[in-house]
Amino acid sequence: MENGSNAATGSDDRALLRVQGVEKSFPGVKALQDMRLDLRHGEVLALVGENGAGKSTLMKLLSGIHTPDAGQFFLDGRPVTIDGPRHAQQLGISIIHQEFNLMPDLTVAQNIFIGREPRGRFLLRDRALDDRARKLIDRLGLPLEPQRPVGALTVAQQQMVEIAKALSYDAKILIMDEPTAALNDAEVAALHELIGRFVQPDTGVIYISHRMAELRAVSDRITVIRDGRYVDTLDTAATTMKDVIGRMVGRELATDAGPEGVRPDRETVLSVDGLTTKPLLRDVTLELKKGEILGLAGLMGSGRTELARALVGADPVESGTVTLHGRPVRIRNPADAARHRIGYLSEDRKHLGLLLEQDVNANIALSSLGERFQSLGFVKDGAMREKSRELTETLRIRTPTVHQTVKNLSGGNQQKVVIAKWLVKDCDILIFDEPTRGIDVGAKEEIYALLNDLARQGKSIIMISSELPEVLRMSHRVVVMSEGRITGVLTAAEATQESVMAHATRRPGTAAA
């Protein structure tokens, strides 16, 4: 602890970047207070903290998006004032945000050098642009074609374009905010290799991630912040992730709890038989019991999200039947699903789960407005606020007030608002698609506890997750998908990382290896 505290006091003359005494406030919120951090030459420094701890605010200060209220930044020992994003790039600071900032209709080369294209007397020099992009792509060892439209790339390839764009500014400091949130294991390994090639004696990386196992693989040191304050800096090789988590949340977490058993004689609340959709799903058949958490596992593109969307009527069903509580139903759209008390928490919470410009109160009440919070055409504001405050406390949503605009909340707190919206609806079946993506370990534990509590109350849950340990920990049974079909159904006792991956990687219709 003592070594870690000394590491960020600014006394280290090896610091490529030093943050000292930085503070930042927004209306009603003290986002940062006496923040400290140092990034040494040639290192990857992981920055961790719960959602709302101040990580994103600090990164926006470093990239020139916000201006600090107090404190100083030092680059190679020299004090600097960062006057906007362009100035940050000129200083050698580049940031890759969790939300991509790419133009899908433009090519890879055009996206990398947008606004800096080589020009002739009157026209852009496309060949020179492609040549410049090719040299950068080859230097970084990226599997990209300069002339290919970005909209035709995979998520992992788009991430690489973002990296190439950031490094095209001759960056000395690369800030990466949740760079692997949407990547599979092979793509994560490729990204880590790229980071290794970037880190030189005169460069460094600040790496933000909620994936604890990833930090050990990629970082040299870990700086922990909590509630807008610096907590500690630890040498990655000399610490445990349990120590890191303890500092992040300020309390001990029971991270080894498993699913509680569900009796096989429980009522079947949802039955799917032969469900087929034109793009991908083929003959999907499954059952969901009352009080069960049913995990959906599989590689990206296996059909997990497509199954969820088909169940709630977001995608058209070509054939097959859906039965609720023993009665066949036809769900034409998500509103139909909500009337049948099926709630869907999309993996894309920003576009499909929230009204970002509205406040917390409006978002929580959204799914039940006409049902619970209207009378004779009038909205019952008092009842809405009371319920919103109750769920804000229950779910530990960090917001100064229920009237805070949702876009101003951290990603984890936005996710909790979506969950609160469906808790108000009192659904019998909840489909959670990547419920903890982009959420810190403390918030994850709270959501896990919430899911288990809902199951104990008799709610039935389908949980889709790309994190296999999460699926194994939370699921009473695991349904594994590959290429739009179900390739295995495993009990909690049968489900291991090896058995799930064996089913997830085999072609439908063939035996598991």
Coordinates of C-alpha atoms in Angstrom, one line a residue:
M1 CA 0.0 0.0 0.0
E2 CA 2.8 2.4 0.9
N3 CA 4.7 1.7 -2.3
G4 CA 1.5 2.3 -4.4
S5 CA 0.8 5.6 -2.6
N6 CA 4.3 6.9 -3.3
A7 CA 4.0 5.9 -7.0
A8 CA 1.4 8.6 -7.7
T9 CA 2.7 11.5 -5.7
G10 CA 4.6 13.0 -8.6
S11 CA 8.0 12.3 -7.2
D12 CA 8.8 9.7 -9.9
D13 CA 11.1 11.3 -12.4
R14 CA 10.3 8.6 -14.9
A15 CA 6.8 9.9 -15.5
L16 CA 5.8 10.4 -19.1
L17 CA 2.5 11.9 -17.8
R18 CA 1.7 13.1 -14.3
V19 CA -1.6 14.3 -13.0
Q20 CA -1.4 16.2 -9.7
G21 CA -4.3 17.5 -7.5
V22 CA -6.8 17.7 -10.3
E23 CA -10.4 18.5 -9.5
K24 CA -13.6 18.8 -11.6
S25 CA -17.2 19.5 -10.7
F26 CA -20.4 19.5 -12.6
P27 CA -23.8 20.8 -11.4
G28 CA -24.6 18.8 -8.3
V29 CA -21.6 16.4 -8.7
K30 CA -18.0 16.6 -7.5
A31 CA -16.6 14.3 -10.2
L32 CA -12.9 14.5 -9.2
Q33 CA -11.2 15.6 -6.1
D34 CA -7.4 15.8 -5.6
M35 CA -6.9 13.2 -8.4
R36 CA -3.3 11.9 -8.9
L37 CA -1.9 9.6 -11.5
D38 CA 1.4 8.9 -13.2
L39 CA 2.2 7.1 -16.4
R40 CA 5.8 6.0 -16.8
H41 CA 7.7 5.8 -20.1
G42 CA 7.3 2.4 -21.8
E43 CA 4.5 1.1 -19.6
V44 CA 0.8 0.1 -19.8
L45 CA -1.0 1.6 -16.8
A46 CA -4.4 0.2 -16.0
L47 CA -7.0 2.6 -14.6
V48 CA -9.8 0.9 -12.7
G49 CA -12.8 2.0 -10.6
E50 CA -16.5 1.5 -10.2
N51 CA -18.8 3.1 -12.7
G52 CA -19.1 6.8 -11.6
A53 CA -15.6 6.7 -9.9
G54 CA -14.4 9.4 -12.3
K55 CA -12.4 7.5 -14.9
S56 CA -14.2 8.9 -17.9
T57 CA -14.1 12.5 -16.5
L58 CA -10.3 12.2 -16.0
M59 CA -9.8 10.9 -19.6
K60 CA -11.9 13.8 -21.0
L61 CA -9.7 16.2 -19.1
L62 CA -6.6 14.6 -20.5
S63 CA -8.0 14.6 -24.1
G64 CA -9.1 18.3 -23.8
I65 CA -12.8 17.7 -23.9
H66 CA -13.2 19.2 -20.4
T67 CA -11.1 21.8 -18.5
P68 CA -10.1 21.0 -14.9
D69 CA -11.2 23.3 -12.1
A70 CA -7.9 22.9 -10.3
G71 CA -4.6 20.9 -10.4
Q72 CA -1.9 20.4 -13.0
F73 CA -0.8 18.1 -15.8
F74 CA 2.9 17.4 -16.6
L75 CA 4.3 15.9 -19.8
D76 CA 7.9 14.7 -19.4
G77 CA 8.1 16.9 -16.3
R78 CA 6.9 20.1 -18.0
P79 CA 3.6 21.6 -16.9
V80 CA 1.0 21.8 -19.7
T81 CA -2.5 23.3 -20.2
I82 CA -4.6 21.2 -22.6
D83 CA -6.6 23.6 -24.7
G84 CA -9.1 21.3 -26.5
P85 CA -8.9 17.9 -28.3
R86 CA -6.8 19.2 -31.2
H87 CA -4.2 20.6 -28.8
A88 CA -4.2 17.2 -26.9
Q89 CA -3.4 15.5 -30.2
Q90 CA -0.6 18.0 -30.9
L91 CA 0.8 17.2 -27.5
G92 CA 0.8 13.5 -28.4
I93 CA -2.3 12.4 -26.4
S94 CA -4.7 10.2 -28.3
I95 CA -7.9 8.6 -26.9
I96 CA -10.0 5.7 -28.2
H97 CA -13.4 6.0 -26.7
Q98 CA -15.6 3.1 -25.9
E99 CA -18.2 4.4 -28.4
F100 CA -16.6 4.4 -31.8
N101 CA -16.4 7.7 -33.7
L102 CA -16.2 6.4 -37.3
M103 CA -18.1 7.3 -40.5
P104 CA -19.4 4.0 -42.0
D105 CA -19.8 5.2 -45.6
L106 CA -16.1 6.4 -45.8
T107 CA -13.2 4.1 -46.4
V108 CA -10.6 3.0 -43.8
A109 CA -8.1 5.5 -45.2
Q110 CA -10.6 8.3 -45.2
N111 CA -11.6 7.6 -41.6
I112 CA -8.0 7.5 -40.4
F113 CA -7.0 10.8 -42.0
I114 CA -10.3 12.6 -41.9
G115 CA -9.6 16.4 -42.2
R116 CA -5.9 15.7 -43.0
E117 CA -6.2 14.2 -46.5
P118 CA -3.4 15.0 -49.0
R119 CA -4.7 17.5 -51.5
G120 CA -3.7 18.5 -55.0
R121 CA -4.4 21.9 -56.4
F122 CA -8.2 21.4 -56.5
L123 CA -9.0 17.8 -55.5
L124 CA -8.1 15.2 -52.9
R125 CA -5.3 12.9 -53.9
D126 CA -7.0 9.5 -53.2
R127 CA -4.0 7.4 -54.2
A128 CA -1.7 9.4 -51.9
L129 CA -4.2 9.0 -49.1
D130 CA -4.4 5.2 -49.6
D131 CA -0.6 5.0 -49.8
R132 CA -0.3 6.9 -46.5
A133 CA -2.9 4.7 -44.8
R134 CA -1.2 1.5 -46.2
K135 CA 2.2 2.5 -44.7
L136 CA 0.6 3.1 -41.3
I137 CA -1.5 -0.1 -41.4
D138 CA 1.6 -2.1 -42.4
R139 CA 3.7 -0.5 -39.6
L140 CA 1.1 -1.5 -37.1
G141 CA 0.6 -5.0 -38.6
L142 CA -3.2 -4.5 -39.0
P143 CA -5.3 -6.7 -41.2
L144 CA -7.0 -3.8 -42.9
E145 CA -7.5 -2.6 -46.5
P146 CA -7.3 1.2 -47.0
Q147 CA -10.1 1.3 -49.6
R148 CA -12.7 -0.8 -47.8
P149 CA -15.7 1.0 -46.4
V150 CA -15.7 1.0 -42.5
G151 CA -19.4 0.0 -42.5
A152 CA -18.4 -3.4 -44.0
L153 CA -15.9 -4.2 -41.2
T154 CA -16.4 -6.3 -38.1
V155 CA -16.4 -4.6 -34.7
A156 CA -12.9 -5.8 -34.0
Q157 CA -11.7 -4.3 -37.3
Q158 CA -13.5 -1.0 -36.6
Q159 CA -11.6 -1.0 -33.3
M160 CA -8.3 -1.3 -35.3
V161 CA -9.3 1.6 -37.5
E162 CA -9.8 3.7 -34.3
I163 CA -6.4 2.7 -33.1
A164 CA -4.8 3.5 -36.4
K165 CA -6.5 6.9 -36.4
A166 CA -5.3 7.6 -32.9
L167 CA -1.7 6.5 -33.7
S168 CA -1.7 8.5 -37.0
Y169 CA -1.2 11.6 -34.8
D170 CA 2.2 10.3 -33.7
A171 CA 0.8 9.7 -30.3
K172 CA 3.1 9.3 -27.3
I173 CA 0.2 8.6 -24.9
L174 CA -2.6 6.3 -26.0
I175 CA -5.7 6.2 -23.8
M176 CA -8.0 3.2 -24.4
D177 CA -11.4 3.2 -22.8
E178 CA -12.9 -0.4 -22.6
P179 CA -11.2 -1.4 -25.9
T180 CA -12.2 -5.1 -25.6
A181 CA -15.9 -4.8 -24.6
A182 CA -17.2 -6.1 -27.9
L183 CA -14.2 -8.4 -28.8
N184 CA -13.8 -12.2 -28.6
D185 CA -10.8 -13.9 -27.1
A186 CA -8.8 -14.1 -30.3
E187 CA -9.5 -10.4 -31.1
V188 CA -8.5 -9.4 -27.5
A189 CA -5.2 -11.3 -27.9
A190 CA -4.5 -9.5 -31.2
L191 CA -5.3 -6.1 -29.6
H192 CA -2.9 -6.9 -26.7
E193 CA -0.2 -7.8 -29.2
L194 CA -0.8 -4.4 -31.0
I195 CA -0.4 -2.6 -27.7
G196 CA 2.9 -4.4 -27.1
R197 CA 4.2 -3.1 -30.4
F198 CA 3.1 0.4 -29.7
V199 CA 4.8 0.6 -26.2
Q200 CA 8.3 2.0 -26.6
P201 CA 10.7 3.8 -24.3
D202 CA 9.1 7.1 -25.2
T203 CA 5.4 6.0 -25.2
G204 CA 2.8 4.7 -22.8
V205 CA -0.7 3.5 -22.6
I206 CA -3.5 4.2 -20.1
Y207 CA -5.8 1.2 -20.3
I208 CA -9.4 1.3 -18.8
S209 CA -11.1 -2.1 -18.5
H210 CA -13.7 -3.8 -16.2
R211 CA -12.3 -7.2 -17.1
M212 CA -10.1 -8.1 -14.2
A213 CA -8.4 -11.0 -15.8
E214 CA -7.3 -8.8 -18.7
L215 CA -5.4 -6.4 -16.5
R216 CA -2.9 -9.0 -15.5
A217 CA -2.3 -9.9 -19.1
V218 CA -1.7 -6.4 -20.4
S219 CA -0.7 -4.0 -17.6
D220 CA 2.5 -3.2 -15.7
R221 CA 0.8 -1.3 -12.9
I222 CA -2.8 -0.6 -11.8
T223 CA -4.1 2.7 -10.5
V224 CA -7.4 2.5 -8.5
I225 CA -9.8 5.4 -8.0
R226 CA -13.0 5.5 -6.0
D227 CA -15.6 8.2 -5.7
G228 CA -13.5 10.7 -7.7
R229 CA -10.4 10.2 -5.5
Y230 CA -7.1 8.5 -6.0
V231 CA -6.9 5.3 -3.9
D232 CA -3.7 3.4 -4.7
T233 CA -1.3 2.2 -7.4
L234 CA -0.2 -1.4 -7.4
D235 CA 2.4 -3.4 -9.4
T236 CA 0.4 -5.9 -11.4
A237 CA 2.8 -8.8 -10.9
A238 CA 2.8 -8.3 -7.1
T239 CA -0.9 -8.0 -6.4
T240 CA -4.0 -10.1 -6.7
M241 CA -7.2 -9.2 -8.4
K242 CA -9.0 -9.6 -5.1
D243 CA -6.8 -6.8 -3.7
V244 CA -7.6 -4.6 -6.7
I245 CA -11.4 -5.3 -6.3
G246 CA -11.3 -4.6 -2.6
R247 CA -9.7 -1.2 -3.2
M248 CA -12.2 -0.4 -6.0
V249 CA -15.3 -1.0 -4.0
G250 CA -14.1 -0.3 -0.5
R251 CA -15.8 -3.5 0.7
E252 CA -15.3 -7.3 0.3
L253 CA -17.4 -9.0 -2.3
A254 CA -18.6 -12.6 -2.3
T255 CA -17.4 -13.3 -5.9
D256 CA -17.6 -17.1 -5.7
A257 CA -21.4 -17.7 -5.2
G258 CA -23.0 -20.1 -7.6
P259 CA -26.6 -20.5 -8.8
E260 CA -29.2 -21.9 -6.5
G261 CA -31.0 -25.1 -7.6
V262 CA -34.4 -25.0 -9.4
R263 CA -36.6 -28.1 -9.0
P264 CA -37.3 -29.8 -12.3
D265 CA -41.0 -30.0 -11.4
R266 CA -41.3 -26.2 -11.5
E267 CA -43.9 -24.8 -14.0
T268 CA -42.6 -24.2 -17.5
V269 CA -43.4 -20.5 -18.2
L270 CA -42.0 -20.2 -21.7
S271 CA -41.7 -22.9 -24.3
V272 CA -40.2 -22.4 -27.8
D273 CA -40.6 -25.0 -30.4
G274 CA -38.9 -25.0 -33.9
L275 CA -38.4 -21.2 -33.9
T276 CA -36.9 -20.1 -37.2
T277 CA -36.1 -16.7 -38.6
K278 CA -35.0 -15.9 -42.2
P279 CA -31.5 -14.5 -41.5
L280 CA -30.1 -17.0 -39.0
L281 CA -32.2 -19.0 -36.5
R282 CA -33.0 -22.6 -37.4
D283 CA -35.4 -24.9 -35.4
V284 CA -34.7 -23.4 -32.0
T285 CA -36.4 -25.4 -29.2
L286 CA -36.1 -24.6 -25.5
E287 CA -38.0 -24.3 -22.2
L288 CA -37.7 -21.8 -19.4
K289 CA -38.9 -22.7 -15.9
K290 CA -40.4 -20.5 -13.2
G291 CA -37.6 -19.1 -11.0
E292 CA -34.9 -20.2 -13.4
I293 CA -31.9 -18.3 -14.8
L294 CA -31.3 -19.8 -18.2
G295 CA -27.9 -18.9 -19.6
L296 CA -27.5 -18.4 -23.4
A297 CA -23.9 -19.0 -24.4
G298 CA -22.1 -19.1 -27.8
L299 CA -19.6 -17.2 -29.8
M300 CA -20.3 -13.9 -31.5
G301 CA -22.7 -14.5 -34.4
S302 CA -24.1 -17.7 -32.9
G303 CA -27.6 -16.3 -32.8
R304 CA -28.1 -15.5 -29.1
T305 CA -29.2 -11.9 -29.6
E306 CA -31.3 -12.9 -32.6
L307 CA -33.1 -15.4 -30.5
A308 CA -33.9 -12.8 -27.9
R309 CA -35.1 -10.3 -30.5
A310 CA -37.3 -13.0 -32.1
L311 CA -38.9 -13.8 -28.7
V312 CA -39.9 -10.2 -28.1
G313 CA -41.1 -9.6 -31.7
A314 CA -38.2 -7.3 -32.7
D315 CA -37.3 -9.6 -35.5
P316 CA -39.9 -11.4 -37.7
V317 CA -40.4 -15.2 -37.1
E318 CA -40.6 -17.4 -40.2
S319 CA -41.9 -20.5 -38.4
G320 CA -42.2 -22.1 -35.0
T321 CA -44.4 -21.6 -31.9
V322 CA -44.0 -19.8 -28.6
T323 CA -46.1 -20.9 -25.6
L324 CA -46.6 -18.8 -22.4
H325 CA -47.9 -20.5 -19.3
G326 CA -49.2 -23.4 -21.5
R327 CA -51.0 -21.1 -24.1
P328 CA -49.7 -20.4 -27.6
V329 CA -49.0 -16.7 -28.2
R330 CA -48.0 -14.6 -31.2
I331 CA -45.7 -11.7 -30.3
R332 CA -45.6 -9.3 -33.2
N333 CA -43.5 -6.5 -31.6
P334 CA -41.8 -5.5 -28.3
A335 CA -45.1 -3.8 -27.1
D336 CA -46.8 -7.2 -27.5
A337 CA -44.0 -8.8 -25.4
A338 CA -44.4 -6.1 -22.7
R339 CA -48.2 -6.8 -22.6
H340 CA -47.4 -10.5 -22.0
R341 CA -45.0 -9.4 -19.2
I342 CA -41.8 -10.1 -21.1
G343 CA -39.1 -7.5 -20.6
Y344 CA -36.1 -7.2 -22.9
L345 CA -32.9 -5.4 -21.9
S346 CA -31.0 -4.9 -25.1
E347 CA -27.2 -5.1 -25.3
D348 CA -27.4 -1.7 -27.0
R349 CA -28.8 0.2 -24.0
K350 CA -28.0 3.7 -25.4
H351 CA -30.1 3.3 -28.6
L352 CA -32.7 0.7 -27.7
G353 CA -33.0 0.9 -23.9
L354 CA -33.0 4.5 -22.9
L355 CA -34.1 8.0 -23.7
L356 CA -30.8 9.7 -23.2
E357 CA -32.1 13.2 -23.2
Q358 CA -34.8 12.4 -20.6
D359 CA -34.2 12.2 -16.8
V360 CA -33.9 9.1 -14.6
N361 CA -37.5 9.4 -13.4
A362 CA -39.0 9.5 -17.0
N363 CA -36.9 6.5 -18.1
I364 CA -37.8 4.3 -15.1
A365 CA -41.5 5.0 -15.5
L366 CA -41.4 4.7 -19.3
S367 CA -42.6 1.0 -19.7
S368 CA -45.4 1.4 -17.2
L369 CA -46.6 5.0 -17.8
G370 CA -50.1 4.3 -18.9
E371 CA -50.5 1.2 -16.7
R372 CA -49.3 2.6 -13.3
F373 CA -48.7 6.3 -13.5
Q374 CA -51.7 7.8 -15.4
S375 CA -55.3 8.4 -14.3
L376 CA -58.0 10.1 -16.4
G377 CA -55.3 11.2 -18.8
F378 CA -53.2 12.9 -16.1
V379 CA -49.7 11.7 -15.2
K380 CA -49.2 10.9 -11.5
D381 CA -45.9 12.7 -11.0
G382 CA -45.7 12.1 -7.3
A383 CA -46.1 8.3 -7.7
M384 CA -43.5 8.3 -10.5
R385 CA -41.0 10.1 -8.4
E386 CA -41.6 8.0 -5.3
K387 CA -41.1 4.7 -7.3
S388 CA -38.0 6.1 -9.0
R389 CA -36.4 7.1 -5.7
E390 CA -37.2 3.7 -4.3
L391 CA -35.5 1.9 -7.2
T392 CA -32.6 4.3 -7.3
E393 CA -31.9 3.4 -3.7
T394 CA -32.5 -0.4 -4.2
L395 CA -30.3 -0.6 -7.2
R396 CA -27.7 1.9 -5.9
I397 CA -28.0 4.1 -9.0
R398 CA -25.5 6.9 -8.5
T399 CA -27.3 10.1 -9.4
P400 CA -27.6 13.3 -7.5
T401 CA -31.4 13.3 -8.2
V402 CA -34.0 11.3 -10.2
H403 CA -34.3 14.5 -12.3
Q404 CA -30.7 14.0 -13.6
T405 CA -30.5 13.5 -17.4
V406 CA -29.6 9.9 -18.1
K407 CA -26.9 10.7 -20.7
N408 CA -24.9 12.3 -17.8
L409 CA -24.8 9.0 -15.9
S410 CA -22.0 6.5 -16.2
G411 CA -22.5 3.4 -18.3
G412 CA -23.1 1.1 -15.3
N413 CA -25.7 3.4 -13.8
Q414 CA -27.4 3.8 -17.2
Q415 CA -27.7 0.0 -17.2
K416 CA -29.3 0.0 -13.8
V417 CA -31.9 2.5 -15.0
V418 CA -32.9 0.1 -17.8
I419 CA -33.2 -2.7 -15.2
A420 CA -35.3 -0.4 -13.0
K421 CA -37.6 0.3 -15.9
W422 CA -38.5 -3.4 -16.3
L423 CA -38.8 -3.9 -12.5
V424 CA -41.5 -1.3 -12.4
K425 CA -43.3 -3.3 -15.2
D426 CA -43.2 -6.4 -12.9
C427 CA -42.5 -8.7 -15.7
D428 CA -42.7 -12.5 -15.3
I429 CA -39.9 -13.1 -17.8
L430 CA -36.8 -10.9 -18.2
I431 CA -34.4 -11.3 -21.1
F432 CA -31.0 -9.7 -20.2
D433 CA -28.6 -9.3 -23.2
E434 CA -25.1 -8.6 -21.9
P435 CA -26.4 -7.2 -18.6
T436 CA -22.9 -6.4 -17.2
R437 CA -21.1 -5.2 -20.4
G438 CA -19.1 -2.1 -19.5
I439 CA -20.0 -2.4 -15.8
D440 CA -17.4 -2.5 -13.0
V441 CA -17.0 -5.5 -10.7
G442 CA -18.9 -3.9 -7.8
A443 CA -21.9 -3.1 -10.0
K444 CA -21.7 -6.6 -11.5
E445 CA -22.0 -8.1 -8.0
E446 CA -25.1 -5.9 -7.3
I447 CA -26.7 -7.0 -10.6
Y448 CA -25.9 -10.7 -9.9
A449 CA -27.5 -10.4 -6.5
L450 CA -30.5 -8.7 -8.1
L451 CA -30.9 -11.5 -10.7
N452 CA -30.7 -14.2 -8.0
D453 CA -33.3 -12.3 -5.9
L454 CA -35.6 -12.0 -8.9
A455 CA -35.3 -15.7 -9.5
R456 CA -36.1 -16.4 -5.8
Q457 CA -39.2 -14.3 -6.2
G458 CA -40.3 -16.6 -9.1
K459 CA -39.2 -14.4 -12.0
S460 CA -37.8 -16.3 -15.0
I461 CA -34.7 -15.0 -16.6
I462 CA -32.8 -15.6 -19.9
M463 CA -29.3 -14.2 -19.6
I464 CA -27.1 -13.7 -22.6
S465 CA -23.4 -13.1 -21.9
S466 CA -20.1 -13.3 -23.8
E467 CA -18.3 -13.7 -20.5
L468 CA -18.3 -17.5 -19.9
P469 CA -17.4 -17.3 -16.2
E470 CA -20.5 -15.1 -15.7
V471 CA -22.7 -17.7 -17.5
L472 CA -21.4 -20.5 -15.5
R473 CA -21.7 -18.7 -12.2
M474 CA -25.3 -17.4 -12.7
S475 CA -27.1 -20.1 -14.7
H476 CA -29.2 -23.0 -13.5
R477 CA -29.0 -24.4 -17.0
V478 CA -26.9 -23.3 -20.0
V479 CA -28.2 -23.4 -23.6
V480 CA -25.3 -23.3 -26.1
M481 CA -25.8 -21.9 -29.6
S482 CA -23.7 -22.2 -32.8
E483 CA -24.6 -20.9 -36.3
G484 CA -28.2 -20.1 -35.3
R485 CA -29.0 -23.5 -33.7
I486 CA -28.9 -25.0 -30.3
T487 CA -26.0 -27.4 -30.0
G488 CA -26.2 -28.2 -26.3
V489 CA -28.3 -27.8 -23.1
L490 CA -26.3 -28.3 -19.9
T491 CA -27.2 -28.4 -16.3
A492 CA -25.2 -26.3 -13.8
A493 CA -23.3 -29.4 -12.8
E494 CA -22.5 -30.3 -16.4
A495 CA -21.5 -26.8 -17.5
T496 CA -17.8 -26.1 -17.5
Q497 CA -15.7 -23.8 -19.7
E498 CA -14.5 -26.8 -21.6
S499 CA -18.0 -28.4 -22.2
V500 CA -19.6 -25.1 -23.2
M501 CA -16.8 -24.2 -25.6
A502 CA -17.0 -27.7 -27.1
H503 CA -20.7 -27.1 -28.0
A504 CA -20.1 -23.5 -29.0
T505 CA -17.4 -24.3 -31.5
R506 CA -19.0 -27.3 -33.3
R507 CA -21.1 -27.1 -36.4
P508 CA -24.8 -27.9 -35.8
G509 CA -25.6 -31.5 -36.6
T510 CA -22.2 -32.9 -35.7
A511 CA -21.1 -34.5 -32.5
A512 CA -19.3 -32.5 -29.8
A513 CA -15.5 -33.1 -29.7

